[in-house]
């Protein structure tokens, strides 16, 4: 946790932005007050500044939503890590190979953040996850992967050890498999997942998806600078 002193007004403004979540993208003033614990008068003053910079928009009915200015920060964040050009083609290929939704997650403190996403081509799929979606770490495949491999890669790993499976662990109707992505010095860069409805993720289907997801994670890790000696050989090289 960052122990540096902060500015109270900035902290409160950020608390307001943090109140907006994937499941609650539009909030009333009363809801913001309840979530943040701030007085409505304080919130209104801060909302005035946030609106002026386009970080929050007030809708015609008086409710509030996040503003488009935040998208520019998301773009800068993604570009600063130079991950998009590596990750997005991998996710698109995963969708082409499996028809399931492919996502790249990172950990931010105790939260799980969707950084990149390619929607599956199946009619029935998970629509709840979008780039920038944030939720608390849970028992799902992405969270479990990020928690399990948080220390990075220090010793050779097998394909089986890279795979994490979650069927109905968070939402009974949804399932996912995950695999870690490493970079230089074995540092964990994020987690790749393939997700879809639990009914489709039978043991047979998971067995078909698993090598595809793990192979994608291995290939991406190598391109991001992970040491080849610590990862399983790519299937094409075996």
Tab-separated table of C-alpha atoms in Angstrom:
chain	number	residue	atom	x	y	z
A	1	UNK	CA	0.000	0.000	0.000
A	2	UNK	CA	1.232	3.525	-0.804
A	3	UNK	CA	2.105	5.294	2.459
A	4	UNK	CA	2.822	8.709	0.919
A	5	UNK	CA	0.599	11.538	2.156
A	6	UNK	CA	-2.145	12.588	-0.240
A	7	UNK	CA	-4.426	15.541	-0.839
A	8	UNK	CA	-7.840	15.073	0.758
A	9	UNK	CA	-9.818	16.740	-2.039
A	10	UNK	CA	-8.075	14.612	-4.682
A	11	UNK	CA	-8.702	11.473	-2.640
A	12	UNK	CA	-12.393	12.328	-2.393
A	13	UNK	CA	-12.651	13.013	-6.120
A	14	UNK	CA	-11.032	9.660	-6.857
A	15	UNK	CA	-13.418	7.994	-4.404
A	16	UNK	CA	-16.267	9.332	-6.529
A	17	UNK	CA	-14.757	7.932	-9.724
A	18	UNK	CA	-14.191	4.587	-7.984
A	19	UNK	CA	-17.892	4.439	-7.069
A	20	UNK	CA	-18.783	3.666	-10.686
A	21	UNK	CA	-18.515	-0.049	-11.412
A	22	UNK	CA	-19.355	-2.385	-14.286
A	23	UNK	CA	-22.561	-3.461	-12.574
A	24	UNK	CA	-23.502	0.100	-11.671
A	25	UNK	CA	-22.280	2.460	-14.436
A	26	UNK	CA	-24.946	5.116	-13.758
A	27	UNK	CA	-25.436	6.545	-10.254
A	28	UNK	CA	-27.676	9.053	-8.537
A	29	UNK	CA	-26.249	11.641	-6.164
A	30	UNK	CA	-27.714	9.678	-3.244
A	31	UNK	CA	-26.016	6.469	-4.431
A	32	UNK	CA	-22.658	8.228	-4.748
A	33	UNK	CA	-23.081	9.586	-1.216
A	34	UNK	CA	-23.921	6.123	0.122
A	35	UNK	CA	-20.987	4.427	-1.617
A	36	UNK	CA	-18.371	7.064	-0.782
A	37	UNK	CA	-19.623	8.198	2.620
A	38	UNK	CA	-19.236	11.840	1.518
A	39	UNK	CA	-21.716	14.660	2.094
A	40	UNK	CA	-23.845	15.520	-0.934
A	41	UNK	CA	-22.643	19.131	-0.822
A	42	UNK	CA	-19.032	17.935	-1.033
A	43	UNK	CA	-19.858	15.547	-3.860
A	44	UNK	CA	-21.576	18.284	-5.874
A	45	UNK	CA	-18.518	20.559	-5.605
A	46	UNK	CA	-16.197	17.763	-6.702
A	47	UNK	CA	-18.547	16.678	-9.476
A	48	UNK	CA	-18.375	20.213	-10.838
A	49	UNK	CA	-14.613	19.878	-11.302
A	50	UNK	CA	-14.860	16.331	-12.666
A	51	UNK	CA	-17.509	17.415	-15.167
A	52	UNK	CA	-15.416	20.380	-16.293
A	53	UNK	CA	-12.604	18.018	-17.300
A	54	UNK	CA	-14.953	15.470	-18.859
A	55	UNK	CA	-14.304	12.744	-16.271
A	56	UNK	CA	-17.994	12.619	-15.280
A	57	UNK	CA	-21.124	13.425	-17.274
A	58	UNK	CA	-24.514	14.402	-15.842
A	59	UNK	CA	-27.338	12.823	-17.795
A	60	UNK	CA	-30.669	14.453	-18.671
A	61	UNK	CA	-32.407	12.686	-15.784
A	62	UNK	CA	-29.910	14.060	-13.248
A	63	UNK	CA	-27.935	10.839	-12.774
A	64	UNK	CA	-24.189	10.605	-13.403
A	65	UNK	CA	-21.888	8.439	-15.495
A	66	UNK	CA	-18.174	8.365	-16.232
A	67	UNK	CA	-17.059	10.691	-19.017
A	68	UNK	CA	-15.158	10.034	-22.226
A	69	UNK	CA	-12.002	11.821	-21.031
A	70	UNK	CA	-11.143	8.709	-19.037
A	71	UNK	CA	-10.739	6.768	-22.281
A	72	UNK	CA	-7.670	8.806	-23.143
A	73	UNK	CA	-6.045	7.720	-19.877
A	74	UNK	CA	-6.864	4.086	-20.607
A	75	UNK	CA	-5.219	4.435	-24.001
A	76	UNK	CA	-2.110	6.061	-22.502
A	77	UNK	CA	-1.898	3.336	-19.867
A	78	UNK	CA	-2.138	0.573	-22.459
A	79	UNK	CA	0.378	2.210	-24.782
A	80	UNK	CA	2.872	2.882	-22.001
A	81	UNK	CA	3.260	-0.851	-21.477
A	82	UNK	CA	3.318	-1.496	-25.229
A	83	UNK	CA	1.154	-4.550	-24.615
A	84	UNK	CA	-1.682	-3.959	-27.053
A	85	UNK	CA	0.274	-4.844	-30.180
A	86	UNK	CA	1.305	-8.134	-28.570
A	87	UNK	CA	-1.862	-9.095	-26.719
A	88	UNK	CA	-4.728	-8.197	-29.041
A	89	UNK	CA	-3.607	-10.449	-31.949
A	90	UNK	CA	-3.309	-13.345	-29.491
A	91	UNK	CA	-6.838	-12.770	-28.181
A	92	UNK	CA	-8.230	-12.500	-31.695
A	93	UNK	CA	-6.529	-15.749	-32.675
A	94	UNK	CA	-7.924	-17.461	-29.573
A	95	UNK	CA	-11.440	-16.435	-30.581
A	96	UNK	CA	-10.809	-17.704	-34.112
A	97	UNK	CA	-9.537	-21.028	-32.755
A	98	UNK	CA	-12.126	-21.596	-30.022
A	99	UNK	CA	-15.124	-19.264	-30.623
A	100	UNK	CA	-14.989	-18.401	-26.894
A	101	UNK	CA	-14.388	-14.924	-25.487
A	102	UNK	CA	-10.714	-14.179	-24.805
A	103	UNK	CA	-9.585	-11.640	-22.216
A	104	UNK	CA	-6.324	-10.317	-20.805
A	105	UNK	CA	-6.449	-9.295	-17.143
A	106	UNK	CA	-4.021	-7.577	-14.823
A	107	UNK	CA	-4.031	-7.157	-11.061
A	108	UNK	CA	-4.274	-3.693	-9.536
A	109	UNK	CA	-3.961	-4.015	-5.770
A	110	UNK	CA	-6.898	-6.127	-4.653
A	111	UNK	CA	-8.778	-5.593	-7.908
A	112	UNK	CA	-8.952	-7.482	-11.164
A	113	UNK	CA	-8.846	-5.255	-14.262
A	114	UNK	CA	-9.740	-6.238	-17.821
A	115	UNK	CA	-7.089	-4.639	-20.022
A	116	UNK	CA	-7.940	-6.182	-23.406
A	117	UNK	CA	-10.916	-8.182	-24.660
A	118	UNK	CA	-12.015	-10.054	-27.799
A	119	UNK	CA	-15.646	-11.199	-27.731
A	120	UNK	CA	-16.393	-14.766	-28.703
A	121	UNK	CA	-18.321	-15.638	-31.838
A	122	UNK	CA	-20.863	-17.876	-30.092
A	123	UNK	CA	-24.373	-16.446	-29.752
A	124	UNK	CA	-24.362	-17.237	-26.018
A	125	UNK	CA	-21.356	-15.587	-24.404
A	126	UNK	CA	-20.292	-13.347	-21.535
A	127	UNK	CA	-21.236	-9.718	-22.258
A	128	UNK	CA	-20.421	-8.350	-18.786
A	129	UNK	CA	-16.658	-7.853	-19.245
A	130	UNK	CA	-15.332	-4.835	-21.163
A	131	UNK	CA	-11.870	-3.255	-21.363
A	132	UNK	CA	-11.426	-1.245	-18.194
A	133	UNK	CA	-13.873	-3.375	-16.189
A	134	UNK	CA	-12.741	-3.622	-12.581
A	135	UNK	CA	-13.883	-5.992	-9.865
A	136	UNK	CA	-12.518	-7.357	-6.619
A	137	UNK	CA	-10.295	-10.432	-6.831
A	138	UNK	CA	-12.479	-13.502	-6.482
A	139	UNK	CA	-12.455	-17.258	-7.098
A	140	UNK	CA	-12.636	-16.972	-10.872
A	141	UNK	CA	-9.977	-18.226	-13.262
A	142	UNK	CA	-8.390	-14.809	-13.883
A	143	UNK	CA	-8.142	-13.919	-10.182
A	144	UNK	CA	-6.883	-17.373	-9.244
A	145	UNK	CA	-4.226	-17.186	-11.947
A	146	UNK	CA	-3.022	-13.750	-10.893
A	147	UNK	CA	-2.928	-14.740	-7.227
A	148	UNK	CA	-1.272	-18.109	-7.812
A	149	UNK	CA	1.537	-16.692	-9.956
A	150	UNK	CA	1.899	-13.304	-8.284
A	151	UNK	CA	5.517	-14.037	-7.298
A	152	UNK	CA	6.448	-14.587	-10.937
A	153	UNK	CA	8.253	-17.443	-12.612
A	154	UNK	CA	11.374	-18.606	-10.781
A	155	UNK	CA	11.598	-22.266	-11.809
A	156	UNK	CA	10.572	-24.299	-14.868
A	157	UNK	CA	6.827	-24.821	-15.132
A	158	UNK	CA	4.715	-27.465	-16.847
A	159	UNK	CA	1.697	-26.946	-19.059
A	160	UNK	CA	-0.606	-28.543	-16.493
A	161	UNK	CA	0.681	-26.199	-13.786
A	162	UNK	CA	-0.101	-23.165	-15.946
A	163	UNK	CA	-3.788	-24.028	-16.317
A	164	UNK	CA	-6.470	-22.708	-13.953
A	165	UNK	CA	-10.109	-23.797	-14.384
A	166	UNK	CA	-13.168	-22.134	-12.862
A	167	UNK	CA	-16.655	-23.484	-13.579
A	168	UNK	CA	-19.391	-21.685	-11.659
A	169	UNK	CA	-16.998	-20.504	-8.935
A	170	UNK	CA	-18.164	-16.877	-9.133
A	171	UNK	CA	-21.311	-17.013	-11.255
A	172	UNK	CA	-23.019	-20.387	-11.486
A	173	UNK	CA	-23.827	-19.728	-15.133
A	174	UNK	CA	-20.310	-18.771	-16.218
A	175	UNK	CA	-16.996	-20.584	-16.572
A	176	UNK	CA	-13.460	-19.774	-17.625
A	177	UNK	CA	-9.997	-21.202	-17.935
A	178	UNK	CA	-6.913	-19.091	-17.315
A	179	UNK	CA	-3.176	-19.173	-17.918
A	180	UNK	CA	-0.430	-16.800	-16.711
A	181	UNK	CA	1.617	-14.559	-18.979
A	182	UNK	CA	5.161	-13.734	-17.893
A	183	UNK	CA	7.715	-11.213	-19.123
A	184	UNK	CA	11.390	-10.450	-18.622
A	185	UNK	CA	12.887	-11.781	-15.376
A	186	UNK	CA	9.818	-13.975	-14.929
A	187	UNK	CA	7.627	-11.054	-13.833
A	188	UNK	CA	3.908	-11.809	-14.093
A	189	UNK	CA	2.376	-9.592	-16.780
A	190	UNK	CA	-1.224	-10.763	-16.560
A	191	UNK	CA	-3.610	-13.621	-17.221
A	192	UNK	CA	-5.249	-14.843	-20.401
A	193	UNK	CA	-8.718	-16.387	-20.065
A	194	UNK	CA	-11.221	-18.112	-22.290
A	195	UNK	CA	-14.748	-17.760	-20.932
A	196	UNK	CA	-18.310	-18.796	-21.685
A	197	UNK	CA	-21.420	-20.362	-20.159
A	198	UNK	CA	-20.905	-23.175	-17.669
A	199	UNK	CA	-23.157	-25.518	-19.625
A	200	UNK	CA	-20.758	-25.367	-22.569
A	201	UNK	CA	-17.632	-25.786	-20.422
A	202	UNK	CA	-17.939	-29.545	-19.988
A	203	UNK	CA	-14.795	-31.512	-19.047
A	204	UNK	CA	-14.455	-32.465	-22.707
A	205	UNK	CA	-14.695	-28.850	-23.871
A	206	UNK	CA	-12.226	-27.681	-21.217
A	207	UNK	CA	-9.820	-30.409	-22.350
A	208	UNK	CA	-10.030	-29.056	-25.904
A	209	UNK	CA	-9.569	-25.431	-24.833
A	210	UNK	CA	-6.774	-25.991	-22.333
A	211	UNK	CA	-3.852	-26.625	-24.711
A	212	UNK	CA	-4.935	-23.717	-26.922
A	213	UNK	CA	-5.026	-21.258	-24.011
A	214	UNK	CA	-1.752	-22.479	-22.503
A	215	UNK	CA	0.000	-22.414	-25.873
A	216	UNK	CA	-1.168	-18.816	-26.372
A	217	UNK	CA	0.160	-17.861	-22.916
A	218	UNK	CA	3.517	-19.507	-23.626
A	219	UNK	CA	3.885	-17.784	-26.978
A	220	UNK	CA	2.916	-14.391	-25.582
A	221	UNK	CA	5.280	-14.830	-22.619
A	222	UNK	CA	8.185	-15.557	-24.969
A	223	UNK	CA	7.399	-12.474	-27.034
A	224	UNK	CA	7.332	-10.374	-23.860
A	225	UNK	CA	10.803	-11.542	-22.850
A	226	UNK	CA	10.233	-14.537	-20.569
A	227	UNK	CA	13.166	-16.984	-20.402
A	228	UNK	CA	12.516	-19.949	-22.744
A	229	UNK	CA	14.172	-22.346	-20.310
A	230	UNK	CA	11.499	-21.712	-17.680
A	231	UNK	CA	8.536	-22.313	-19.995
A	232	UNK	CA	7.321	-25.483	-21.705
A	233	UNK	CA	8.486	-25.803	-25.289
A	234	UNK	CA	5.946	-24.496	-27.794
A	235	UNK	CA	4.000	-27.413	-29.268
A	236	UNK	CA	5.474	-26.757	-32.702
A	237	UNK	CA	8.968	-27.299	-31.272
A	238	UNK	CA	8.225	-30.570	-29.462
